[in-house]
PDB file of C-alpha atoms in Angstrom:
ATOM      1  CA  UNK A 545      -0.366   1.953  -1.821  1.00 90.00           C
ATOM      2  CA  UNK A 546      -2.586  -0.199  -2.884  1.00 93.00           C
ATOM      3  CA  UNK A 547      -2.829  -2.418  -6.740  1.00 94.00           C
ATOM      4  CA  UNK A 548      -5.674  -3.685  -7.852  1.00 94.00           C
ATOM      5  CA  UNK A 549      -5.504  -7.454 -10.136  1.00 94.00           C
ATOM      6  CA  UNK A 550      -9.266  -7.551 -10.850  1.00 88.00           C
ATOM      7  CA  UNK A 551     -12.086  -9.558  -9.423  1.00 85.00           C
ATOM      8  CA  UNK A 552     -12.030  -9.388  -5.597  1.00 90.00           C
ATOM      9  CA  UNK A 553      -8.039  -8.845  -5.667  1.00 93.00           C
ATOM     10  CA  UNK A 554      -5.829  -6.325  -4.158  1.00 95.00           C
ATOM     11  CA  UNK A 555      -2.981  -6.056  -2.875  1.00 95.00           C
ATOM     12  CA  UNK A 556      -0.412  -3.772  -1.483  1.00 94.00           C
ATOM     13  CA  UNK A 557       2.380  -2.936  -3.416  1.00 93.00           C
ATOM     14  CA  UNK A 558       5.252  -3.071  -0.506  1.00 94.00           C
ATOM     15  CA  UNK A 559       5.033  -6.538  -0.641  1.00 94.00           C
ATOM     16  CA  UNK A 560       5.583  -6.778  -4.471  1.00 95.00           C
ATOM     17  CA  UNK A 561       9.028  -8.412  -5.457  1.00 96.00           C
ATOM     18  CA  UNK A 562       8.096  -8.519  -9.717  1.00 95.00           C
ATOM     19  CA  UNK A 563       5.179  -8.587 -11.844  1.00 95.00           C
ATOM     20  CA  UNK A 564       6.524 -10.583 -14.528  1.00 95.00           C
ATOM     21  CA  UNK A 565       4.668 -11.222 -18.728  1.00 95.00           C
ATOM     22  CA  UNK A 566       3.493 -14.848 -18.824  1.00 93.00           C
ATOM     23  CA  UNK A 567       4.595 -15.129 -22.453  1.00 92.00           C
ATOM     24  CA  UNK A 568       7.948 -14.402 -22.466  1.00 92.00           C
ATOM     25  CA  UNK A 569       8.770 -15.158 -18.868  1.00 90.00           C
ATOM     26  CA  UNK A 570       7.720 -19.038 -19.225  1.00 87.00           C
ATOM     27  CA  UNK A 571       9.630 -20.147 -21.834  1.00 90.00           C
ATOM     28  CA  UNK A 572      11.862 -20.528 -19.821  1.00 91.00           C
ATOM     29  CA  UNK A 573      11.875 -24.160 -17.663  1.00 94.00           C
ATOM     30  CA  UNK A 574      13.494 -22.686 -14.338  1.00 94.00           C
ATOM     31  CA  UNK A 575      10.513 -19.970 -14.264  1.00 93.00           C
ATOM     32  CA  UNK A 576       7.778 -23.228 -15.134  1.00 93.00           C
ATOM     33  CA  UNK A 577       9.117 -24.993 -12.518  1.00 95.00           C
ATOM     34  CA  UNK A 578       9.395 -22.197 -10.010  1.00 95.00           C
ATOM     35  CA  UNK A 579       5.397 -21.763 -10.632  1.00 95.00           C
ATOM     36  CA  UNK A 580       4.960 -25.406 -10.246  1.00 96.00           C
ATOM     37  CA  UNK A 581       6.609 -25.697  -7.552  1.00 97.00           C
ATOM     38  CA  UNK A 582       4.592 -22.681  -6.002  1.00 96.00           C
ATOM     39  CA  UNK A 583       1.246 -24.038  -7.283  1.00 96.00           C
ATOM     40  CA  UNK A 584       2.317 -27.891  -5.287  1.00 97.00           C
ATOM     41  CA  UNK A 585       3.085 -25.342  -1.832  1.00 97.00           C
ATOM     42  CA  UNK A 586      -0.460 -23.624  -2.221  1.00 97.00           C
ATOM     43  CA  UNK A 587       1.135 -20.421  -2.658  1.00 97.00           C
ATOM     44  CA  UNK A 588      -0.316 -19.107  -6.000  1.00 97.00           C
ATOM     45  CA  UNK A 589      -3.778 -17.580  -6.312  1.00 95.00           C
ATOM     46  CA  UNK A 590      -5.453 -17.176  -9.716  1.00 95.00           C
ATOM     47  CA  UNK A 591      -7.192 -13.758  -9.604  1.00 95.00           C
ATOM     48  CA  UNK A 592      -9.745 -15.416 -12.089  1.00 91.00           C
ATOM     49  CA  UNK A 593      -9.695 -18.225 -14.172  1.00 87.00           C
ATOM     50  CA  UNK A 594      -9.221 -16.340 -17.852  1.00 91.00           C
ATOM     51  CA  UNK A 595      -6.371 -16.039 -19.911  1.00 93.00           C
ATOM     52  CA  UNK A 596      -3.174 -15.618 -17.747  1.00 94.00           C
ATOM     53  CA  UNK A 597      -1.275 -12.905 -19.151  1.00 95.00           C
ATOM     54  CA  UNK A 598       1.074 -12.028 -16.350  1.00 95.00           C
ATOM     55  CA  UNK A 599       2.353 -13.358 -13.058  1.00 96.00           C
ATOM     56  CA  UNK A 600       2.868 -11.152  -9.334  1.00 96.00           C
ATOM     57  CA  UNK A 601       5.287 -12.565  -7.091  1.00 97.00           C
ATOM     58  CA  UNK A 602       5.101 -11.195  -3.260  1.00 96.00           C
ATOM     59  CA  UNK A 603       6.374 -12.122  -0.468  1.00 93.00           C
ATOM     60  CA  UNK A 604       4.233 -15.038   0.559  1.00 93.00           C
ATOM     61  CA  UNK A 605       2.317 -16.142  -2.351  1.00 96.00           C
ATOM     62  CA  UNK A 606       1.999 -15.413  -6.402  1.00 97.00           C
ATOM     63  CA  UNK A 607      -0.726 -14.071  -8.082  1.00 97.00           C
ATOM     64  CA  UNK A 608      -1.497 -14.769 -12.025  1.00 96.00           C
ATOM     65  CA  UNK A 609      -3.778 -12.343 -13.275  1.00 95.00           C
ATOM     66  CA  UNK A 610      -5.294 -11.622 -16.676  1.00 94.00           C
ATOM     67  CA  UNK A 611      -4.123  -7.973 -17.142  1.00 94.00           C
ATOM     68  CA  UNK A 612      -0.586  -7.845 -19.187  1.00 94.00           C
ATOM     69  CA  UNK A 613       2.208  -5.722 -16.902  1.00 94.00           C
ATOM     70  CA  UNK A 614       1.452  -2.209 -18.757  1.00 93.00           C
ATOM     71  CA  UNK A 615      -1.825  -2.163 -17.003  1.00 93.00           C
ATOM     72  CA  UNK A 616      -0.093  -3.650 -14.104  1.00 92.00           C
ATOM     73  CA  UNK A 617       2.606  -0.592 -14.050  1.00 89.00           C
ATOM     74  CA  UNK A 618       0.024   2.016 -15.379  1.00 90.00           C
ATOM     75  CA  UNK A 619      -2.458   1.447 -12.046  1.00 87.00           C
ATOM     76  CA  UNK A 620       0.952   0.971  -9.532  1.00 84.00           C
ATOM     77  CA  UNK A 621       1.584   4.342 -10.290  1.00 80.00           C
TER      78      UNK A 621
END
């Protein structure tokens, strides 16, 4: 199966590890640097450039999007 992020972004949901709320998950500095770090590697791709309101981690790269994670979980199902 198949989730959509917006834009020109989709991706398939076998290779999703978390979709994680960009408000409450970055307060804390060990997920900031974690995206950092990711964002230095190349690995994260902004669906758009809004608002971030939530984060994707997959396998290979991370994708901040600016749909919050009930959308996220509505559409996955």
């Amino acid at each position: 199966m198949y989730l959509y992020l917006g834009g020109d972004t989709v991706i398939n949901t076998k290779n999703i590890i978390g979709i994680f709320d960009m408000d409450t998950s970055t307060v804390n500095k060990a997920t900031r640097d974690y995206l950092s770090k990711a964002e230095k590697e190349k690995r994260v791709i902004y669906v758009n450039y809004e608002l971030p309101k939530s984060f994707i981690v997959c396998e290979d790269k991370i994708y901040v999007c600016p749909l919050n994670t009930a959308t996220l979980l509505k559409r996955s199902r």
